[in-house]
Protein backbone atom coordinates (compact mmCIF):
# COMPACT_ATOMS: atom_id res chain seq x y z
CA MET A 1 24.06 -7.31 0.31
CA ALA A 2 23.99 -9.30 -3.30
CA SER A 3 22.89 -7.17 -6.28
CA LEU A 4 19.57 -7.85 -8.22
CA GLU A 5 21.12 -9.46 -11.20
CA GLU A 6 23.49 -11.45 -8.86
CA PHE A 7 19.98 -12.56 -6.60
CA ARG A 8 18.27 -13.06 -9.69
CA ALA A 9 20.98 -15.11 -11.36
CA TYR A 10 21.21 -18.16 -8.54
CA HIS A 11 18.61 -20.91 -8.08
CA SER A 12 17.67 -22.97 -5.02
CA PRO A 13 14.42 -24.42 -3.81
CA LEU A 14 13.63 -21.72 -1.53
CA LYS A 15 13.96 -18.62 -4.05
CA ASP A 16 12.29 -20.66 -6.59
CA PHE A 17 9.29 -21.15 -4.61
CA TYR A 18 8.34 -17.56 -5.02
CA GLN A 19 9.38 -16.84 -8.41
CA GLY A 20 6.16 -16.79 -10.77
CA LYS A 21 3.96 -16.51 -7.88
CA SER A 22 1.02 -13.72 -7.31
CA VAL A 23 1.85 -12.70 -3.63
CA LEU A 24 -1.30 -10.94 -1.51
CA LEU A 25 0.20 -8.80 1.09
CA THR A 26 -1.70 -6.55 3.95
CA GLY A 27 0.22 -4.07 5.58
CA GLY A 28 2.66 -2.86 2.56
CA SER A 29 3.20 0.49 3.72
CA GLY A 30 4.07 -0.48 7.41
CA PHE A 31 7.61 -1.48 8.73
CA LEU A 32 8.20 -4.72 7.88
CA GLY A 33 5.62 -4.72 4.67
CA LYS A 34 7.93 -2.74 2.79
CA LEU A 35 10.97 -4.70 2.96
CA LEU A 36 8.50 -7.51 2.16
CA ILE A 37 7.76 -6.01 -1.07
CA GLU A 38 11.50 -5.35 -1.86
CA LYS A 39 12.54 -8.86 -1.19
CA LEU A 40 9.43 -10.34 -3.13
CA ILE A 41 10.40 -8.00 -6.12
CA LYS A 42 14.15 -9.54 -5.87
CA CYS A 43 12.50 -12.80 -6.10
CA ASP A 44 10.77 -12.18 -9.46
CA VAL A 45 6.91 -13.01 -7.91
CA ALA A 46 4.59 -12.87 -10.79
CA GLU A 47 3.03 -9.77 -8.87
CA ILE A 48 2.30 -8.32 -5.48
CA LEU A 49 -1.27 -7.81 -4.73
CA LEU A 50 -1.26 -4.91 -2.66
CA ILE A 51 -4.05 -4.03 0.07
CA LEU A 52 -3.86 -0.10 0.35
CA ARG A 53 -6.51 2.47 1.86
CA HIS A 54 -7.26 5.73 1.11
CA LYS A 55 -5.17 7.94 3.69
CA LYS A 56 -5.58 11.85 4.09
CA GLY A 57 -7.01 12.24 0.77
CA ILE A 58 -4.79 10.20 -0.75
CA SER A 59 -5.63 7.39 -3.25
CA PRO A 60 -3.78 4.15 -3.02
CA ALA A 61 -2.35 4.44 -6.23
CA ASP A 62 -0.71 7.75 -5.08
CA ARG A 63 0.30 6.21 -2.09
CA LEU A 64 2.02 3.40 -3.77
CA GLU A 65 3.81 6.27 -5.80
CA GLN A 66 4.59 8.18 -2.85
CA LEU A 67 6.19 5.26 -0.96
CA LEU A 68 8.35 3.57 -3.69
CA GLY A 69 9.73 7.15 -4.59
CA LYS A 70 10.96 8.24 -1.15
CA GLU A 71 12.44 5.08 0.82
CA PRO A 72 15.77 4.24 0.32
CA VAL A 73 15.15 0.73 1.31
CA PHE A 74 13.63 -0.01 -2.37
CA VAL A 75 17.32 0.36 -3.76
CA ASN A 76 16.67 -0.20 -6.91
CA TYR A 77 13.49 2.23 -7.71
CA ALA A 78 15.61 5.02 -9.00
CA LYS A 79 16.83 3.44 -11.68
CA ASP A 80 14.37 1.06 -12.72
CA PRO A 81 11.01 2.33 -11.65
CA GLN A 82 9.03 -0.22 -14.13
CA LEU A 83 10.77 -3.04 -12.30
CA TYR A 84 8.27 -2.29 -9.03
CA HIS A 85 5.17 -0.86 -11.18
CA ALA A 86 5.38 -4.29 -13.61
CA LYS A 87 5.14 -5.94 -10.43
CA ILE A 88 2.66 -4.55 -7.90
CA ARG A 89 -1.15 -4.12 -8.50
CA VAL A 90 -2.74 -2.25 -6.04
CA ILE A 91 -6.14 -3.59 -4.36
CA GLU A 92 -8.10 -0.53 -2.82
CA GLY A 93 -9.00 -1.75 0.82
CA ASP A 94 -9.13 -1.52 4.42
CA ILE A 95 -8.14 -3.93 6.91
CA SER A 96 -10.30 -2.63 9.51
CA GLU A 97 -13.52 -2.87 7.30
CA ILE A 98 -16.14 -5.88 6.75
CA GLY A 99 -14.68 -7.70 3.86
CA VAL A 100 -11.74 -6.11 3.73
CA GLY A 101 -13.25 -3.11 1.94
CA ILE A 102 -12.32 -4.67 -1.14
CA ALA A 103 -14.53 -4.13 -4.37
CA ASN A 104 -16.30 -7.18 -6.19
CA ASP A 105 -14.04 -6.79 -9.42
CA ASP A 106 -11.01 -7.10 -7.39
CA LEU A 107 -12.37 -9.35 -5.17
CA ALA A 108 -12.66 -11.68 -8.10
CA TYR A 109 -9.28 -11.31 -9.01
CA VAL A 110 -7.47 -11.91 -5.75
CA TYR A 111 -9.55 -15.09 -5.71
CA GLU A 112 -8.48 -16.47 -9.17
CA HIS A 113 -4.72 -15.31 -8.89
CA THR A 114 -3.36 -15.50 -5.04
CA ASN A 115 -1.20 -18.25 -4.62
CA ILE A 116 0.37 -16.86 -0.93
CA ILE A 117 -1.35 -14.31 1.41
CA VAL A 118 1.23 -12.53 3.84
CA HIS A 119 -1.03 -10.65 6.41
CA ALA A 120 0.98 -7.79 7.63
CA ALA A 121 -1.05 -5.16 8.51
CA ALA A 122 -1.79 -4.23 12.08
CA ASP A 123 -2.62 -2.16 14.94
CA VAL A 124 0.80 -1.85 16.47
CA ARG A 125 -0.01 0.80 18.92
CA PHE A 126 0.35 -0.23 22.46
CA ASP A 127 -2.25 2.57 23.97
CA GLU A 128 -4.77 2.36 21.16
CA SER A 129 -8.48 1.71 22.47
CA LEU A 130 -9.73 -1.91 22.75
CA LYS A 131 -12.61 -1.99 19.98
CA GLU A 132 -10.15 -0.19 17.55
CA SER A 133 -7.35 -3.19 18.26
CA VAL A 134 -10.30 -5.63 17.67
CA GLN A 135 -11.80 -4.49 14.81
CA THR A 136 -8.30 -4.11 12.90
CA ASN A 137 -6.24 -7.01 14.52
CA VAL A 138 -8.74 -9.69 15.33
CA ARG A 139 -11.57 -8.87 12.71
CA GLY A 140 -9.12 -8.04 10.36
CA THR A 141 -7.64 -10.88 10.26
CA GLN A 142 -10.57 -13.24 10.25
CA GLU A 143 -11.73 -11.26 7.56
CA MET A 144 -8.35 -12.37 5.11
CA LEU A 145 -9.15 -15.88 6.66
CA MET A 146 -12.52 -15.77 4.94
CA ILE A 147 -11.22 -14.34 1.52
CA ALA A 148 -8.10 -16.62 1.77
CA GLU A 149 -10.87 -19.84 2.15
CA LYS A 150 -12.13 -19.01 -1.63
CA CYS A 151 -9.06 -18.28 -3.06
CA GLN A 152 -8.51 -21.00 -5.93
CA LYS A 153 -4.65 -21.36 -5.98
CA LEU A 154 -3.93 -20.75 -2.28
CA GLU A 155 -0.43 -22.31 -0.95
CA ILE A 156 0.13 -20.65 2.47
CA GLU A 157 -0.95 -18.51 5.12
CA GLU A 158 0.66 -17.23 8.18
CA THR A 159 0.88 -15.63 11.81
CA PHE A 160 -0.65 -15.64 14.96
CA TYR A 161 -0.64 -16.02 19.25
CA GLU A 162 -2.77 -17.83 21.92
CA PRO A 163 -6.02 -16.95 22.73
CA PRO A 164 -6.75 -15.68 26.23
CA ILE A 165 -10.63 -15.59 25.40
CA ASP A 166 -13.51 -16.58 22.69
CA PRO A 167 -12.38 -13.81 19.75
CA SER A 168 -15.30 -14.52 17.70
CA LEU A 169 -17.57 -13.23 21.29
CA LEU A 170 -15.33 -9.98 21.66
CA ILE A 171 -15.70 -9.40 17.97
CA LYS A 172 -19.50 -9.12 18.16
CA VAL A 173 -19.21 -7.13 21.65
CA CYS A 174 -16.99 -4.77 20.24
CA GLU A 175 -19.76 -4.59 17.20
CA LYS A 176 -22.49 -3.99 19.51
CA ALA A 177 -21.18 -1.52 21.75
CA SER A 178 -22.61 1.50 21.72
CA ASP A 179 -20.84 3.43 24.53
CA ALA A 180 -17.30 3.94 23.98
CA ASP A 181 -16.27 5.18 27.01
CA ASP A 182 -18.14 2.61 29.08
CA PHE A 183 -16.55 -0.16 27.14
CA GLU A 184 -12.94 1.02 27.36
CA ILE A 185 -13.35 1.13 31.14
CA LEU A 186 -14.51 -2.54 30.89
CA SER A 187 -11.35 -3.19 28.43
CA LYS A 188 -9.12 -2.38 31.20
CA LYS A 189 -10.44 -5.74 32.99
CA ILE A 190 -11.09 -7.50 30.03
CA ILE A 191 -6.88 -7.39 29.08
CA GLU A 192 -5.87 -8.46 32.28
CA PRO A 193 -2.94 -9.73 32.72
CA TRP A 194 -2.02 -8.77 29.00
CA PRO A 195 0.20 -5.39 29.14
CA ASN A 196 -1.85 -3.50 26.72
CA THR A 197 -4.65 -4.07 24.20
CA TYR A 198 -1.70 -4.92 20.95
CA ALA A 199 -0.42 -7.94 22.79
CA PHE A 200 -3.95 -8.83 23.86
CA THR A 201 -5.63 -8.76 20.29
CA LYS A 202 -2.77 -10.24 18.74
CA SER A 203 -3.08 -13.23 20.77
CA LEU A 204 -7.05 -13.09 19.80
CA SER A 205 -5.62 -13.10 16.33
CA GLU A 206 -3.68 -16.22 16.60
CA GLU A 207 -6.53 -18.01 18.13
CA ILE A 208 -8.71 -16.93 15.10
CA VAL A 209 -6.21 -18.27 12.31
CA ARG A 210 -5.64 -21.48 14.49
CA ARG A 211 -9.28 -22.23 14.03
CA TYR A 212 -8.54 -22.22 10.26
CA GLN A 213 -5.67 -24.86 10.29
CA ALA A 214 -7.76 -27.79 8.79
CA LYS A 215 -8.82 -25.71 6.22
CA LEU A 216 -5.82 -23.85 5.37
CA PRO A 217 -2.08 -24.54 5.26
CA ILE A 218 -0.87 -22.85 8.13
CA ALA A 219 2.60 -21.62 9.37
CA ILE A 220 3.13 -19.48 12.57
CA ILE A 221 6.07 -17.08 12.75
CA ARG A 222 6.39 -15.27 16.34
CA PRO A 223 9.27 -12.20 16.01
CA SER A 224 10.26 -10.68 19.15
CA ILE A 225 11.08 -6.92 19.48
CA ILE A 226 11.83 -5.74 15.97
CA THR A 227 14.45 -3.03 15.12
CA THR A 228 16.20 -1.68 12.33
CA THR A 229 17.69 -4.04 9.40
CA LYS A 230 21.11 -5.56 9.90
CA GLU A 231 21.87 -5.63 6.05
CA ASP A 232 19.24 -6.46 3.48
CA PRO A 233 18.99 -4.62 1.36
CA ILE A 234 20.37 -2.20 3.30
CA ALA A 235 21.95 -1.76 6.80
CA GLY A 236 20.34 0.41 9.68
CA TRP A 237 16.99 1.54 8.12
CA THR A 238 13.65 1.73 9.86
CA ASP A 239 10.93 4.22 8.98
CA ASN A 240 9.36 4.08 12.93
CA LEU A 241 10.15 4.69 16.34
CA TYR A 242 8.45 1.94 18.04
CA GLY A 243 10.39 0.22 20.67
CA PHE A 244 13.48 -0.09 21.25
CA ASN A 245 13.95 2.59 18.21
CA GLY A 246 12.45 4.92 20.15
CA VAL A 247 14.52 4.72 23.13
CA VAL A 248 17.69 4.57 21.14
CA CYS A 249 16.49 8.01 19.22
CA GLY A 250 15.35 9.38 22.90
CA ALA A 251 18.67 8.91 24.54
CA ALA A 252 20.77 10.22 21.22
CA THR A 253 18.50 13.29 21.21
CA GLY A 254 19.11 14.01 24.61
CA VAL A 255 15.19 14.04 25.11
CA LEU A 256 15.02 10.47 27.42
CA ARG A 257 17.40 10.89 30.36
CA ILE A 258 15.88 8.30 32.70
CA PHE A 259 14.40 4.93 31.59
CA HIS A 260 12.75 2.37 33.98
CA ILE A 261 14.97 -1.02 32.75
CA HIS A 262 16.26 -4.11 33.93
CA MET A 263 19.59 -3.59 32.46
CA ASP A 264 20.94 -7.23 32.78
CA TYR A 265 17.96 -8.89 30.95
CA LYS A 266 18.12 -9.70 27.94
CA ALA A 267 17.41 -7.42 24.95
CA SER A 268 15.19 -9.71 23.04
CA ILE A 269 15.72 -7.42 20.08
CA VAL A 270 15.54 -8.95 16.35
CA PRO A 271 16.82 -7.13 12.98
CA ALA A 272 13.82 -6.53 10.64
CA ASP A 273 15.70 -8.01 7.74
CA THR A 274 16.13 -11.26 9.85
CA VAL A 275 12.52 -11.39 10.49
CA ILE A 276 11.34 -10.82 6.64
CA ASN A 277 14.01 -13.73 5.62
CA SER A 278 12.80 -16.02 8.30
CA THR A 279 9.21 -15.46 7.12
CA LEU A 280 9.93 -16.29 3.36
CA ALA A 281 12.22 -19.44 4.41
CA ILE A 282 9.22 -20.62 6.93
CA THR A 283 6.54 -19.87 4.15
CA TRP A 284 8.85 -22.01 1.31
CA TYR A 285 9.61 -24.68 4.35
CA ALA A 286 5.60 -25.47 5.41
CA ALA A 287 4.82 -25.50 1.98
CA THR A 288 7.08 -28.17 1.19
CA HIS A 289 6.60 -30.06 4.49
CA PRO A 290 2.82 -30.25 5.06
CA GLY A 291 1.45 -32.48 7.93
CA GLN A 292 4.00 -30.87 10.47
CA GLU A 293 3.08 -28.42 13.22
CA HIS A 294 4.52 -25.19 11.89
CA VAL A 295 5.11 -22.88 14.92
CA PHE A 296 8.40 -20.87 14.67
CA ASN A 297 9.62 -18.10 17.03
CA CYS A 298 11.81 -15.55 15.59
CA THR A 299 14.17 -14.52 18.13
CA THR A 300 17.89 -14.39 19.01
CA ASP A 301 18.27 -16.41 21.93
CA ASP A 302 20.71 -18.39 20.34
CA ASN A 303 23.00 -15.34 20.42
CA PRO A 304 21.61 -13.15 23.28
CA VAL A 305 22.89 -9.54 24.18
CA SER A 306 21.79 -7.79 27.40
CA TRP A 307 20.17 -4.37 27.63
CA ARG A 308 23.54 -3.40 29.44
CA GLU A 309 25.47 -4.41 26.33
CA THR A 310 23.52 -2.51 24.20
CA GLN A 311 23.67 0.78 25.84
CA SER A 312 27.85 0.22 26.19
CA GLN A 313 28.42 -0.19 22.62
CA LEU A 314 25.70 2.68 21.67
CA GLU A 315 27.12 5.33 24.41
CA GLN A 316 30.51 4.94 21.92
CA TRP A 317 28.84 7.14 19.63
CA LYS A 318 27.46 9.79 21.32
CA ASP A 319 30.08 11.93 21.02
CA ARG A 320 30.91 11.33 17.49
CA ILE A 321 27.21 11.68 15.59
CA ALA A 322 25.57 14.08 17.54
CA PHE A 323 22.17 14.42 15.68
CA ASP A 324 20.81 17.76 14.13
CA LYS A 325 17.17 17.41 15.91
CA SER A 326 18.35 17.02 19.18
CA LEU A 327 17.22 19.14 22.38
CA TRP A 328 20.46 18.27 24.44
CA ILE A 329 23.26 16.27 24.78
CA THR A 330 22.87 12.35 25.53
CA THR A 331 22.50 11.85 29.35
CA TYR A 332 20.61 8.59 29.33
CA ASN A 333 20.24 6.86 33.10
CA THR A 334 18.30 3.91 34.08
CA THR A 335 17.05 2.17 37.18
CA ARG A 336 15.09 -1.37 37.54
CA TYR A 337 12.88 0.84 40.60
CA LYS A 338 9.77 2.18 39.06
CA LEU A 339 9.47 4.40 41.86
CA VAL A 340 12.99 6.10 41.30
CA ALA A 341 12.58 6.29 37.47
CA ASP A 342 9.17 7.84 38.45
CA VAL A 343 10.58 10.34 40.88
CA LEU A 344 14.00 11.50 39.07
CA ALA A 345 11.40 11.55 36.16
CA ILE A 346 10.78 14.81 37.67
CA PHE A 347 14.17 16.29 38.04
CA TYR A 348 15.28 14.90 34.75
CA HIS A 349 12.53 15.72 32.38
CA LEU A 350 9.62 17.75 34.07
CA LEU A 351 11.44 20.58 35.57
CA PRO A 352 14.08 21.03 32.34
CA ALA A 353 11.03 20.80 30.13
CA LEU A 354 9.41 24.03 32.08
CA ILE A 355 13.01 25.72 31.62
CA PHE A 356 13.08 24.93 28.19
CA ASP A 357 9.39 25.94 27.49
CA ALA A 358 9.88 29.14 29.40
CA ILE A 359 12.86 30.27 27.30
CA LEU A 360 10.84 29.46 23.99
CA LYS A 361 8.02 31.85 25.64
CA LEU A 362 10.89 34.67 26.00
CA ARG A 363 11.70 34.21 22.73
CA GLY A 364 8.03 34.94 21.49
CA GLN A 365 7.79 30.76 20.43
CA ARG A 366 5.22 28.26 21.10
CA PRO A 367 6.30 26.39 24.18
CA ARG A 368 6.16 22.69 23.00
CA VAL A 369 8.98 20.48 25.41
CA LEU A 370 6.38 19.87 28.38
CA LYS A 371 3.98 18.10 25.43
CA LEU A 372 6.86 16.45 24.37
CA TYR A 373 7.60 14.50 27.53
CA GLN A 374 4.40 13.61 27.92
CA LYS A 375 4.63 11.78 25.02
CA VAL A 376 7.70 10.28 26.24
CA HIS A 377 6.15 8.99 29.27
CA ARG A 378 3.62 7.58 27.50
CA PHE A 379 6.12 6.15 25.74
CA SER A 380 7.84 4.59 28.66
CA ALA A 381 5.19 3.34 30.70
CA VAL A 382 4.08 0.97 27.75
CA LEU A 383 7.51 -0.41 27.48
CA ARG A 384 8.16 -0.76 31.18
CA PHE A 385 6.25 -4.53 30.91
CA PHE A 386 9.13 -5.70 28.07
CA THR A 387 12.16 -4.04 29.76
CA ASN A 388 11.76 -5.36 32.89
CA ASN A 389 10.83 -9.05 32.11
CA GLU A 390 12.56 -11.81 30.65
CA TRP A 391 11.72 -14.50 28.82
CA CYS A 392 13.10 -17.94 27.27
CA PHE A 393 12.29 -18.46 23.67
CA ARG A 394 12.66 -21.77 22.37
CA ASN A 395 14.00 -21.60 18.55
CA GLY A 396 14.57 -25.62 17.53
CA ARG A 397 12.35 -25.48 15.18
CA MET A 398 13.43 -22.29 13.24
CA ARG A 399 16.74 -24.19 13.50
CA VAL A 400 15.24 -27.08 11.54
CA VAL A 401 14.32 -24.53 9.00
CA LEU A 402 17.83 -23.31 8.97
CA ASP A 403 19.27 -26.42 8.85
CA ALA A 404 17.20 -27.09 5.24
CA MET A 405 18.38 -24.01 3.72
CA ALA A 406 20.91 -24.44 1.06
CA ALA A 407 24.45 -22.48 1.44
CA ASP A 408 23.25 -19.77 -1.13
CA ASP A 409 19.98 -19.08 0.63
CA GLN A 410 21.69 -18.74 3.75
CA ARG A 411 23.55 -15.93 1.84
CA PHE A 412 20.68 -14.37 -0.21
CA PHE A 413 18.18 -15.03 2.65
CA PRO A 414 20.18 -14.55 5.68
CA CYS A 415 18.32 -15.37 9.05
CA ASP A 416 20.42 -16.77 11.32
CA PRO A 417 20.71 -15.37 14.44
CA LYS A 418 24.01 -16.87 15.26
CA ALA A 419 25.33 -14.52 12.55
CA ILE A 420 24.95 -11.53 14.33
CA VAL A 421 27.91 -9.46 15.41
CA TRP A 422 25.81 -7.43 17.88
CA ASN A 423 28.68 -4.23 18.05
CA ASP A 424 28.47 -4.24 14.33
CA PHE A 425 24.70 -4.34 14.12
CA LEU A 426 24.27 -1.61 17.15
CA ASP A 427 26.88 0.75 15.40
CA ASP A 428 24.76 0.35 11.97
CA GLN A 429 21.52 0.79 14.18
CA ILE A 430 22.73 4.15 15.54
CA LYS A 431 23.89 5.31 12.19
CA GLY A 432 20.75 4.32 10.17
CA LEU A 433 18.12 5.74 13.10
CA ARG A 434 20.40 9.28 12.28
CA LEU A 435 20.09 8.89 8.54
CA TYR A 436 16.77 7.08 7.62
CA LEU A 437 14.13 7.71 10.91
CA MET A 438 15.65 11.42 11.69
CA ARG A 439 16.80 12.51 7.78
CA ASP A 440 19.58 13.62 9.27
CA PRO A 441 22.39 13.37 6.35
CA TRP A 442 26.12 13.18 7.40
CA SER A 443 26.42 16.80 5.98
CA THR A 444 25.26 18.22 9.26
CA LEU A 445 27.87 16.93 11.06
CA GLU A 446 30.02 20.31 10.24
CA TRP A 447 27.67 21.82 12.72
CA THR A 448 26.00 19.63 14.57
CA MET A 449 29.68 18.81 16.45
CA PRO A 450 30.42 22.25 17.52
CA ARG A 451 27.11 22.59 18.63
CA HIS A 452 27.57 19.37 20.88
CA ARG A 453 31.13 20.29 22.37
CA ARG A 454 29.29 23.84 23.51
CA ARG A 455 26.47 21.93 24.74
CA THR A 456 28.63 19.85 26.91
CA ILE A 457 30.66 22.83 28.11
CA ALA A 458 27.48 24.24 29.13
CA HIS A 459 26.26 20.90 30.47
CA ARG A 460 29.05 20.77 33.07
CA CYS A 461 28.94 24.24 33.88
CA LEU A 462 25.41 23.91 34.82
CA LEU A 463 26.36 20.52 36.96
CA VAL A 464 29.26 22.69 38.84
CA LEU A 465 26.29 25.67 39.30
CA LEU A 466 23.68 22.76 40.67
CA TYR A 467 25.95 21.09 42.82
CA GLY A 468 27.39 24.06 44.03
CA VAL A 469 24.05 25.73 45.10
CA LEU A 470 23.12 22.04 46.84
CA PHE A 471 26.18 22.09 48.69
CA TYR A 472 25.65 25.62 49.86
CA VAL A 473 22.17 25.04 50.82
CA VAL A 474 23.01 21.75 52.96
CA VAL A 475 26.03 23.92 54.74
CA LYS A 476 23.09 26.19 55.60
CA LEU A 477 20.62 23.68 56.50
CA LEU A 478 23.15 22.02 59.16
CA HIS A 479 24.64 25.31 60.49
CA GLY A 480 20.95 26.23 61.27
CA TYR A 481 20.41 22.93 63.10
CA GLY A 482 23.66 23.57 65.02
CA LEU A 483 25.19 20.24 63.43
CA LEU A 484 28.05 22.14 61.98
CA ASN A 485 29.89 25.30 63.24
CA LEU A 486 30.92 27.23 60.60
CA GLU A 487 32.17 29.99 62.75
CA GLY A 488 34.41 27.51 64.81
CA LEU A 489 35.63 26.02 61.33
CA HIS A 490 36.50 29.71 60.42
CA GLU A 491 38.43 30.13 63.48
CA ASN A 492 40.55 27.40 63.39
CA SER A 493 41.55 27.99 59.63
CA VAL A 494 42.65 31.32 60.94
CA ASP A 495 44.55 29.64 63.49
CA GLU A 496 46.05 27.15 61.47
CA ALA A 497 47.25 29.68 59.17
CA GLU A 498 49.05 31.89 61.59
CA ALA A 499 50.80 29.06 63.18
CA LEU A 500 51.91 27.96 59.60
CA LEU A 501 53.12 31.29 58.98
CA GLU A 502 54.78 31.71 62.43
CA THR A 503 56.91 28.23 61.86
CA LYS A 504 57.87 29.34 58.34
CA VAL A 505 59.43 32.57 59.91
CA ALA A 506 61.05 30.57 62.16
């Protein structure tokens, strides 16, 4: 990617749109939020008003310091920390609270200085309770829009989805619900036919924003399954195991051995930096083209890849970059049939987990593999809806934005899905997951590869032993039921050997 100096030197309507602006950002400590911070710093914004909450006894200011210091995505922080500190102003708040939990003095500053609001905070857990999801994803969005109404210099706000029911009514129900257990039982009926509380509440938050479109300029950006970065600011970076990243890591570490997925369906994955650059490009486009309907799908339907193709490419690395933090070698199997996946999970996951835990007990260690697989099965269950269905996303409006971008913008804000070379991207993804997510430096290959070869030999020996025992049991059962005459087979073999010997003597 281009250096900071090179990026700052060029000018275009898109890039200049952000220069000198104050951006209010939620979710800045999250995956996409970190990428937004880095890109906005490059765009030379006046300041980023970053909403952060206290977490685990750590103040928002200390959290920011930790965030900037540990993440490689902040590529210029090591040599110039002041570049970031001069541009970021921490606003203490919590998106799940009324008024976003922002103090009056900070609110006054936000109202006076904010030009752009990027609401990137959300509870992305698929299995979160409905009440918690509504408070964060739906009411939190409503609270941000109420703040946006009072901002004196606001130019644009973005992202929402379609409504299944009245979100305002559900917010009131959640606030008044006294029995959490009863409400969660009811919530399973409320969210139908949505696959989980995350998708359901994001659709409600989209409706909340839609109701403000007469008061505020709105842009709607709908990304599909977000994965690692393609190149901006570095290739293969992520900080979470959600979605496709979790599947790849699970398979690479030998943990995920059977997965329910339709391999010939499109993998609706999109690189994280494609989403970030698309967001910034759409924000500029919507601000400079008022009066149009600004709804954009940020997907890769213009350049599709199937789940089978992703597996084929990623498997080429299984014997080349063995992960240090791995349970076994990669033995990833798939099926499109749920019953088959559930049955095979007993043999591929649960029984090996019991064996591993028994070995740990004998060593005097705490058994933990069975608990790991309980998490794996919950993870697999929430992904089934997305890996066994296929959607067609129309990208015509996004293509209009891409066509409106200058040549330099296409270079410095790369977001055209047609430019993705999937094999190169997947190569960078598996290497990035090892390096950034598993924090596994390349120096560990000195011992991970010999260990991998030993495990491969042990795995093959176990298979020979297992199939040998299975063959023996089957033969014994057939013999016991009179379906196989072993004695006759033995006598025939002896007779054939004697006849062959006599022939040779003669």
